[in-house]
Amino acid sequence: MTEQTETVPPAHDVARDIVLEARGVSKHFRVRHNGGDLLARRQRAVHAVDDVSLQLRRGTVTALVGESGSGKSTVARLLAQLYPLTGGEIHLAGKAVKAGSGRSFRRYVRQVQLIFQDPFASLNPVHTVRYHLARSLKIHGRAGSGEAELEAGLTALLERVQLTPPQRFLDKFPHELSGGQRQRVAIARALGADPQVLLADEPVSMLDVSIRLGVLNLLKDLKDRLHLAILYITHDIASARYFADTTLVMYAGRIVEGGDSETVTQHPAHPYTQLLIASAPDPDRAVAPEEQQESGSGEPPSLIAPPAGCRFHPRCPRAMERCRTELPPRFDLDDGQWAACWLYADTTVTTEATGTKEATDK
Ligand code: SF4
């Protein structure tokens, strides 16, 4: 196996730093339904993800935060090309990639690795750690030419995820490991492909609280040492502040706010982000209690027939008339923060589809 290389971050170049990009990505799932007329049956679909654009940069963690059912895990699966897109494009290193079997798609699958929430389910219980890791190295052509090289590769992977001494773990079965150790093996298996991107779908939510920090610190270490781009999917906005450079907030299939993690978590602009923050206790929070109380209530909407206008309007304590009919575009705020909310209509608006800017005075 070729030793996983620790790369030195290149001189800052924002465009070149973008490894993976979603442009206006949508995913609608058809719903089976026997009632109603033929046309209604054809048109029923779950709008799981609508018009999502995001960029993952080398050496950074981007958190995608939202309640369960908000579509964030679907975004991870779309980026991993496990589902075909309903609309939009995915670009790897600036080039559009389509699911298929060609060389560029095989390269994509190697470079973009998904880590699942449940490490026990993602590892085959009848196979050892050695089997899982050796298989990854072989599939991705990194096993070397002999037993000694393969053994060195296995050892390097386990050391990389801090399971040491490696000989203690190589011949264990998943049930002989703790949850945290299993997740480390799942991460090592992903590293076997020598990826540029890790898509971590709630990687610590099924682990004991006491070991979550260790796994997050490991991912942070990999980001720094291997200069990986990491998408961190979570419902825990407090962990996004600790772990992610950038935070994006998702509600009912759409991204509603984004910016650097410190700003988004300490000065949330979108009423939904304020609701999330208010329900996640944090003694360091800068938001005053009276602001926290201005949160919404109720349940997320059905994504089969999502509300018109702003999807958050049925729960939003600050909803206005236009919120019920007009979809808010993305409004740029200070320091790179933005929010898709009509409260900021007197700032500058960025048209997401084209990236062009126009001044508004509404
Ligand atoms: Fe609330 Fe309107 Fe903003 Fe939506 S657009 S979050 S309904 S104020």
Tab-separated table of C-alpha atoms and ligand atoms in Angstrom:
chain	number	residue	atom	x	y	z
A	1	MET	CA	0.000	0.000	0.000
A	2	THR	CA	1.109	3.501	-0.681
A	3	GLU	CA	1.445	5.226	2.696
A	4	GLN	CA	-1.309	7.794	3.210
A	5	THR	CA	0.475	11.048	2.651
A	6	GLU	CA	0.343	13.950	5.068
A	7	THR	CA	0.019	16.932	2.803
A	8	VAL	CA	1.209	20.433	3.436
A	9	PRO	CA	-1.634	22.905	2.887
A	10	PRO	CA	-0.991	24.875	-0.309
A	11	ALA	CA	-1.068	28.667	-0.402
A	12	HIS	CA	-4.632	29.845	0.161
A	13	ASP	CA	-6.663	29.766	-3.008
A	14	VAL	CA	-10.408	29.609	-2.376
A	15	ALA	CA	-11.347	28.299	-5.830
A	16	ARG	CA	-8.637	25.652	-5.831
A	17	ASP	CA	-9.506	24.632	-2.275
A	18	ILE	CA	-12.998	23.545	-3.316
A	19	VAL	CA	-12.887	19.775	-3.631
A	20	LEU	CA	-16.553	18.848	-3.828
A	21	GLU	CA	-19.452	21.049	-4.783
A	22	ALA	CA	-23.225	20.590	-5.007
A	23	ARG	CA	-24.946	23.026	-7.357
A	24	GLY	CA	-28.699	23.381	-7.011
A	25	VAL	CA	-29.092	19.721	-6.076
A	26	SER	CA	-32.611	18.319	-5.588
A	27	LYS	CA	-33.971	14.897	-4.721
A	28	HIS	CA	-37.653	13.964	-4.880
A	29	PHE	CA	-38.771	10.440	-3.994
A	30	ARG	CA	-41.918	9.154	-5.669
A	31	VAL	CA	-44.576	8.037	-3.208
A	32	ARG	CA	-46.712	4.961	-3.801
A	33	HIS	CA	-50.317	5.906	-3.351
A	34	ASN	CA	-53.415	4.040	-4.462
A	35	GLY	CA	-56.071	6.702	-3.899
A	36	GLY	CA	-56.883	9.794	-5.974
A	37	ASP	CA	-56.862	10.215	-9.731
A	38	LEU	CA	-54.040	9.131	-12.015
A	39	LEU	CA	-52.496	12.617	-12.284
A	40	ALA	CA	-52.419	13.073	-8.502
A	41	ARG	CA	-50.763	9.668	-8.100
A	42	ARG	CA	-48.093	10.563	-10.641
A	43	GLN	CA	-47.312	13.868	-8.982
A	44	ARG	CA	-46.960	12.752	-5.365
A	45	ALA	CA	-43.349	12.879	-4.249
A	46	VAL	CA	-41.389	13.575	-1.088
A	47	HIS	CA	-39.376	16.750	-1.699
A	48	ALA	CA	-36.482	15.519	0.440
A	49	VAL	CA	-33.903	17.996	-0.884
A	50	ASP	CA	-34.536	21.127	-2.925
A	51	ASP	CA	-32.005	23.405	-4.583
A	52	VAL	CA	-29.115	22.682	-2.227
A	53	SER	CA	-25.772	24.281	-3.045
A	54	LEU	CA	-22.680	23.762	-0.896
A	55	GLN	CA	-18.931	23.628	-1.238
A	56	LEU	CA	-16.517	21.406	0.673
A	57	ARG	CA	-12.994	22.807	0.943
A	58	ARG	CA	-9.689	21.060	1.467
A	59	GLY	CA	-8.608	21.020	5.117
A	60	THR	CA	-11.951	22.237	6.477
A	61	VAL	CA	-15.011	20.772	8.188
A	62	THR	CA	-18.452	21.879	7.013
A	63	ALA	CA	-21.332	21.033	9.345
A	64	LEU	CA	-24.794	20.419	7.927
A	65	VAL	CA	-27.179	20.826	10.843
A	66	GLY	CA	-30.900	20.163	11.143
A	67	GLU	CA	-33.650	18.184	12.795
A	68	SER	CA	-34.249	14.595	11.840
A	69	GLY	CA	-36.130	14.479	8.529
A	70	SER	CA	-34.664	17.779	7.322
A	71	GLY	CA	-32.916	16.064	4.392
A	72	LYS	CA	-29.327	16.326	5.631
A	73	SER	CA	-28.590	12.588	5.391
A	74	THR	CA	-30.106	12.555	1.907
A	75	VAL	CA	-27.622	15.286	0.945
A	76	ALA	CA	-24.757	13.049	2.153
A	77	ARG	CA	-26.086	10.128	0.110
A	78	LEU	CA	-26.491	12.311	-2.963
A	79	LEU	CA	-22.899	13.511	-2.597
A	80	ALA	CA	-21.802	9.875	-2.241
A	81	GLN	CA	-23.779	9.164	-5.462
A	82	LEU	CA	-25.882	6.508	-3.750
A	83	TYR	CA	-29.032	8.064	-5.231
A	84	PRO	CA	-29.519	9.612	-8.654
A	85	LEU	CA	-30.216	13.355	-8.572
A	86	THR	CA	-33.629	14.757	-9.452
A	87	GLY	CA	-31.942	18.027	-10.406
A	88	GLY	CA	-28.688	19.946	-10.144
A	89	GLU	CA	-25.057	18.901	-10.496
A	90	ILE	CA	-22.204	17.575	-8.386
A	91	HIS	CA	-18.651	18.668	-9.195
A	92	LEU	CA	-15.437	17.037	-8.023
A	93	ALA	CA	-12.351	19.236	-8.409
A	94	GLY	CA	-14.319	21.509	-10.742
A	95	LYS	CA	-15.632	18.765	-13.047
A	96	ALA	CA	-19.259	17.618	-13.187
A	97	VAL	CA	-19.601	13.941	-12.268
A	98	LYS	CA	-22.485	11.675	-13.206
A	99	ALA	CA	-23.238	8.297	-11.626
A	100	GLY	CA	-22.195	5.422	-13.837
A	101	SER	CA	-19.358	3.015	-14.345
A	102	GLY	CA	-16.775	5.093	-16.215
A	103	ARG	CA	-13.267	5.903	-15.033
A	104	SER	CA	-14.173	9.319	-13.670
A	105	PHE	CA	-17.005	7.796	-11.621
A	106	ARG	CA	-14.691	5.108	-10.191
A	107	ARG	CA	-12.262	7.865	-9.270
A	108	TYR	CA	-15.120	9.739	-7.631
A	109	VAL	CA	-16.182	6.725	-5.542
A	110	ARG	CA	-12.608	6.358	-4.319
A	111	GLN	CA	-12.161	10.005	-3.456
A	112	VAL	CA	-15.508	10.618	-1.753
A	113	GLN	CA	-16.077	8.255	1.156
A	114	LEU	CA	-19.187	8.002	3.345
A	115	ILE	CA	-19.035	7.134	7.046
A	116	PHE	CA	-22.339	5.889	8.416
A	117	GLN	CA	-24.023	6.674	11.692
A	118	ASP	CA	-24.100	3.101	12.987
A	119	PRO	CA	-20.642	1.518	12.890
A	120	PHE	CA	-22.023	-1.852	13.977
A	121	ALA	CA	-24.377	-2.042	11.000
A	122	SER	CA	-21.727	-0.820	8.563
A	123	LEU	CA	-19.229	-3.568	9.511
A	124	ASN	CA	-19.954	-7.186	8.587
A	125	PRO	CA	-20.202	-9.078	11.920
A	126	VAL	CA	-18.733	-12.316	10.506
A	127	HIS	CA	-15.496	-10.675	9.348
A	128	THR	CA	-12.504	-9.385	11.266
A	129	VAL	CA	-10.982	-5.927	11.239
A	130	ARG	CA	-8.202	-7.351	9.062
A	131	TYR	CA	-10.739	-8.495	6.453
A	132	HIS	CA	-12.541	-5.141	6.299
A	133	LEU	CA	-9.380	-3.083	5.954
A	134	ALA	CA	-7.600	-5.478	3.557
A	135	ARG	CA	-10.686	-5.479	1.330
A	136	SER	CA	-10.702	-1.697	1.178
A	137	LEU	CA	-6.996	-1.566	0.274
A	138	LYS	CA	-7.417	-4.247	-2.400
A	139	ILE	CA	-10.548	-2.710	-3.971
A	140	HIS	CA	-8.814	0.640	-4.247
A	141	GLY	CA	-5.553	-0.797	-5.563
A	142	ARG	CA	-3.503	0.096	-2.486
A	143	ALA	CA	-2.714	-3.335	-1.078
A	144	GLY	CA	0.804	-3.513	-2.523
A	145	SER	CA	2.322	-6.550	-4.146
A	146	GLY	CA	2.863	-8.955	-1.260
A	147	GLU	CA	1.857	-9.984	2.250
A	148	ALA	CA	4.426	-7.730	3.925
A	149	GLU	CA	3.190	-4.644	2.082
A	150	LEU	CA	-0.423	-5.464	2.878
A	151	GLU	CA	0.445	-5.971	6.555
A	152	ALA	CA	2.254	-2.619	6.621
A	153	GLY	CA	-0.788	-0.988	5.048
A	154	LEU	CA	-3.138	-2.479	7.637
A	155	THR	CA	-0.873	-1.353	10.454
A	156	ALA	CA	-0.660	2.180	9.042
A	157	LEU	CA	-4.458	2.447	8.788
A	158	LEU	CA	-5.005	1.384	12.392
A	159	GLU	CA	-2.294	3.720	13.616
A	160	ARG	CA	-3.890	6.535	11.632
A	161	VAL	CA	-7.137	6.086	13.594
A	162	GLN	CA	-5.241	5.641	16.866
A	163	LEU	CA	-6.093	1.965	17.407
A	164	THR	CA	-2.740	0.907	18.803
A	165	PRO	CA	-0.959	-1.397	19.017
A	166	PRO	CA	-2.524	-2.516	15.686
A	167	GLN	CA	-1.852	-6.218	16.356
A	168	ARG	CA	-4.308	-6.033	19.240
A	169	PHE	CA	-7.164	-5.101	16.892
A	170	LEU	CA	-6.458	-6.714	13.522
A	171	ASP	CA	-8.000	-10.111	14.268
A	172	LYS	CA	-10.923	-8.922	16.338
A	173	PHE	CA	-14.548	-9.176	15.178
A	174	PRO	CA	-16.813	-6.099	15.349
A	175	HIS	CA	-18.687	-7.429	18.414
A	176	GLU	CA	-15.381	-7.583	20.327
A	177	LEU	CA	-14.881	-3.822	19.937
A	178	SER	CA	-16.490	-0.862	21.696
A	179	GLY	CA	-18.722	1.497	19.688
A	180	GLY	CA	-15.950	4.073	19.456
A	181	GLN	CA	-13.436	1.452	18.288
A	182	ARG	CA	-15.889	0.212	15.646
A	183	GLN	CA	-16.378	3.749	14.330
A	184	ARG	CA	-12.587	4.135	14.168
A	185	VAL	CA	-12.384	0.936	12.107
A	186	ALA	CA	-15.102	2.308	9.791
A	187	ILE	CA	-13.047	5.498	9.397
A	188	ALA	CA	-9.884	3.453	8.746
A	189	ARG	CA	-11.740	1.506	6.068
A	190	ALA	CA	-12.729	4.791	4.394
A	191	LEU	CA	-9.104	5.969	4.582
A	192	GLY	CA	-8.099	2.775	2.771
A	193	ALA	CA	-9.325	4.487	-0.405
A	194	ASP	CA	-7.004	7.486	0.164
A	195	PRO	CA	-9.980	9.863	-0.191
A	196	GLN	CA	-10.073	13.635	-0.474
A	197	VAL	CA	-13.542	13.922	1.050
A	198	LEU	CA	-15.185	12.269	4.060
A	199	LEU	CA	-18.958	12.493	4.367
A	200	ALA	CA	-19.602	11.761	8.040
A	201	ASP	CA	-23.314	11.129	8.616
A	202	GLU	CA	-23.981	11.636	12.350
A	203	PRO	CA	-20.704	9.808	13.095
A	204	VAL	CA	-20.979	10.065	16.890
A	205	SER	CA	-24.710	10.131	17.581
A	206	MET	CA	-24.854	6.382	18.362
A	207	LEU	CA	-21.793	6.449	20.598
A	208	ASP	CA	-21.647	6.942	24.366
A	209	VAL	CA	-21.306	10.607	25.265
A	210	SER	CA	-17.966	9.859	26.940
A	211	ILE	CA	-16.310	8.719	23.704
A	212	ARG	CA	-17.892	11.147	21.214
A	213	LEU	CA	-15.249	13.787	21.727
A	214	GLY	CA	-12.460	11.294	21.000
A	215	VAL	CA	-13.954	10.387	17.606
A	216	LEU	CA	-14.580	14.061	16.731
A	217	ASN	CA	-10.988	14.852	17.696
A	218	LEU	CA	-9.804	12.039	15.455
A	219	LEU	CA	-11.724	13.487	12.499
A	220	LYS	CA	-10.284	16.909	13.277
A	221	ASP	CA	-6.797	15.401	13.337
A	222	LEU	CA	-7.400	13.748	9.936
A	223	LYS	CA	-8.637	17.035	8.514
A	224	ASP	CA	-5.435	18.752	9.636
A	225	ARG	CA	-2.921	16.000	8.821
A	226	LEU	CA	-4.401	14.691	5.565
A	227	HIS	CA	-5.970	17.998	4.557
A	228	LEU	CA	-9.311	16.286	3.995
A	229	ALA	CA	-12.569	18.066	3.223
A	230	ILE	CA	-15.143	16.786	5.734
A	231	LEU	CA	-18.916	17.128	5.690
A	232	TYR	CA	-20.181	16.649	9.236
A	233	ILE	CA	-23.900	15.845	9.336
A	234	THR	CA	-25.420	16.419	12.770
A	235	HIS	CA	-28.558	17.435	14.638
A	236	ASP	CA	-26.343	18.832	17.413
A	237	ILE	CA	-25.587	22.447	16.585
A	238	ALA	CA	-23.418	22.821	19.714
A	239	SER	CA	-20.978	20.209	18.364
A	240	ALA	CA	-20.863	22.081	15.045
A	241	ARG	CA	-19.496	25.106	16.865
A	242	TYR	CA	-16.735	23.038	18.405
A	243	PHE	CA	-15.872	20.918	15.405
A	244	ALA	CA	-16.739	22.698	12.141
A	245	ASP	CA	-15.205	25.680	10.363
A	246	THR	CA	-18.408	26.405	8.442
A	247	THR	CA	-21.985	25.632	9.456
A	248	LEU	CA	-24.984	25.255	7.162
A	249	VAL	CA	-28.473	24.912	8.606
A	250	MET	CA	-31.071	22.823	6.838
A	251	TYR	CA	-34.832	22.932	7.285
A	252	ALA	CA	-37.430	20.878	5.412
A	253	GLY	CA	-35.147	20.068	2.489
A	254	ARG	CA	-33.593	23.509	2.026
A	255	ILE	CA	-30.483	25.202	3.418
A	256	VAL	CA	-31.680	28.307	5.249
A	257	GLU	CA	-28.509	29.774	6.779
A	258	GLY	CA	-24.760	29.515	6.434
A	259	GLY	CA	-21.537	31.109	7.585
A	260	ASP	CA	-18.555	30.465	9.790
A	261	SER	CA	-19.507	28.255	12.715
A	262	GLU	CA	-18.733	30.770	15.436
A	263	THR	CA	-20.985	33.414	13.849
A	264	VAL	CA	-23.865	31.070	12.990
A	265	THR	CA	-23.926	29.479	16.454
A	266	GLN	CA	-23.325	32.645	18.475
A	267	HIS	CA	-25.321	35.098	16.348
A	268	PRO	CA	-27.888	33.037	14.451
A	269	ALA	CA	-29.783	35.105	11.891
A	270	HIS	CA	-32.529	32.769	10.696
A	271	PRO	CA	-35.442	32.190	13.102
A	272	TYR	CA	-35.080	28.432	12.606
A	273	THR	CA	-31.399	28.508	13.596
A	274	GLN	CA	-32.433	30.538	16.652
A	275	LEU	CA	-34.923	27.774	17.500
A	276	LEU	CA	-32.234	25.106	17.173
A	277	ILE	CA	-29.845	27.078	19.366
A	278	ALA	CA	-32.530	27.739	21.968
A	279	SER	CA	-33.172	24.013	22.278
A	280	ALA	CA	-29.449	23.184	22.663
A	281	PRO	CA	-28.271	24.380	26.090
A	282	ASP	CA	-24.919	26.185	25.917
A	283	PRO	CA	-23.620	28.228	28.857
A	284	ASP	CA	-21.234	30.169	26.562
A	285	ARG	CA	-23.969	31.372	24.261
A	286	ALA	CA	-24.035	35.068	23.457
A	287	VAL	CA	-27.751	35.100	22.544
A	288	ALA	CA	-29.781	36.702	25.349
A	289	PRO	CA	-32.514	34.576	26.979
A	290	GLU	CA	-35.238	36.924	25.714
A	291	GLU	CA	-33.988	36.358	22.158
A	292	GLN	CA	-33.963	32.620	22.777
A	293	GLN	CA	-37.615	32.704	23.752
A	294	GLU	CA	-38.462	34.065	20.346
A	295	SER	CA	-38.353	30.599	18.961
A	296	GLY	CA	-40.929	28.722	16.952
A	297	SER	CA	-42.999	25.763	17.974
A	298	GLY	CA	-44.703	22.822	16.307
A	299	GLU	CA	-43.482	20.131	13.973
A	300	PRO	CA	-41.593	20.197	10.672
A	301	PRO	CA	-43.970	20.190	7.666
A	302	SER	CA	-44.840	17.276	5.413
A	303	LEU	CA	-42.387	17.149	2.534
A	304	ILE	CA	-45.011	15.611	0.269
A	305	ALA	CA	-46.825	18.936	0.198
A	306	PRO	CA	-44.329	21.443	1.666
A	307	PRO	CA	-45.722	24.877	2.592
A	308	ALA	CA	-45.610	27.569	-0.102
A	309	GLY	CA	-43.257	30.491	0.400
A	310	CYS	CA	-40.849	30.014	3.288
A	311	ARG	CA	-41.168	26.415	4.497
A	312	PHE	CA	-40.639	27.563	8.073
A	313	HIS	CA	-43.557	30.025	8.068
A	314	PRO	CA	-46.087	27.777	9.886
A	315	ARG	CA	-43.685	27.641	12.886
A	316	CYS	CA	-42.041	31.020	12.618
A	317	PRO	CA	-42.881	33.590	15.319
A	318	ARG	CA	-41.835	36.408	12.955
A	319	ALA	CA	-43.683	35.315	9.831
A	320	MET	CA	-45.041	38.096	7.619
A	321	GLU	CA	-47.617	37.993	4.850
A	322	ARG	CA	-45.085	37.579	2.050
A	323	CYS	CA	-43.496	34.607	3.892
A	324	ARG	CA	-46.621	32.570	3.133
A	325	THR	CA	-46.362	32.983	-0.637
A	326	GLU	CA	-42.818	34.008	-1.669
A	327	LEU	CA	-39.764	31.803	-1.292
A	328	PRO	CA	-37.039	33.895	0.358
A	329	PRO	CA	-33.742	33.998	-1.571
A	330	ARG	CA	-30.383	33.999	0.140
A	331	PHE	CA	-29.523	37.376	1.704
A	332	ASP	CA	-25.873	38.130	2.436
A	333	LEU	CA	-25.116	39.521	5.895
A	334	ASP	CA	-21.781	40.519	7.420
A	335	ASP	CA	-18.643	38.361	7.550
A	336	GLY	CA	-19.789	35.764	5.047
A	337	GLN	CA	-22.956	34.875	6.963
A	338	TRP	CA	-26.169	34.555	4.950
A	339	ALA	CA	-29.805	33.703	5.608
A	340	ALA	CA	-32.767	32.787	3.397
A	341	CYS	CA	-35.267	34.917	5.292
A	342	TRP	CA	-37.360	37.945	4.359
A	343	LEU	CA	-36.284	39.696	7.579
A	344	TYR	CA	-33.042	40.574	5.760
A	345	ALA	CA	-34.626	41.810	2.531
A	346	ASP	CA	-33.068	45.260	2.902
A	347	THR	CA	-29.559	43.827	2.563
A	348	THR	CA	-27.876	42.617	-0.623
A	349	VAL	CA	-29.344	39.526	-2.216
A	350	THR	CA	-27.390	36.826	-3.970
A	351	THR	CA	-29.323	34.971	-6.634
A	352	GLU	CA	-28.324	31.387	-5.898
A	353	ALA	CA	-28.969	30.002	-9.361
A	354	THR	CA	-26.526	32.338	-11.070
A	355	GLY	CA	-24.352	33.599	-8.246
A	356	THR	CA	-24.913	37.158	-9.449
A	357	LYS	CA	-25.650	39.907	-6.981
A	358	GLU	CA	-28.308	42.560	-7.142
A	359	ALA	CA	-29.091	45.281	-4.652
A	360	THR	CA	-32.549	45.213	-3.150
A	361	ASP	CA	-34.421	47.903	-1.345
A	362	LYS	CA	-37.592	46.281	-0.139
B	1	SF4	FE1	-39.845	33.510	9.356
B	1	SF4	FE2	-40.546	34.792	7.115
B	1	SF4	FE3	-37.981	34.529	7.745
B	1	SF4	FE4	-39.396	32.416	6.952
B	1	SF4	S1	-38.898	34.222	5.733
B	1	SF4	S2	-37.975	32.489	8.670
B	1	SF4	S3	-41.365	32.838	7.878
B	1	SF4	S4	-39.520	35.696	8.887
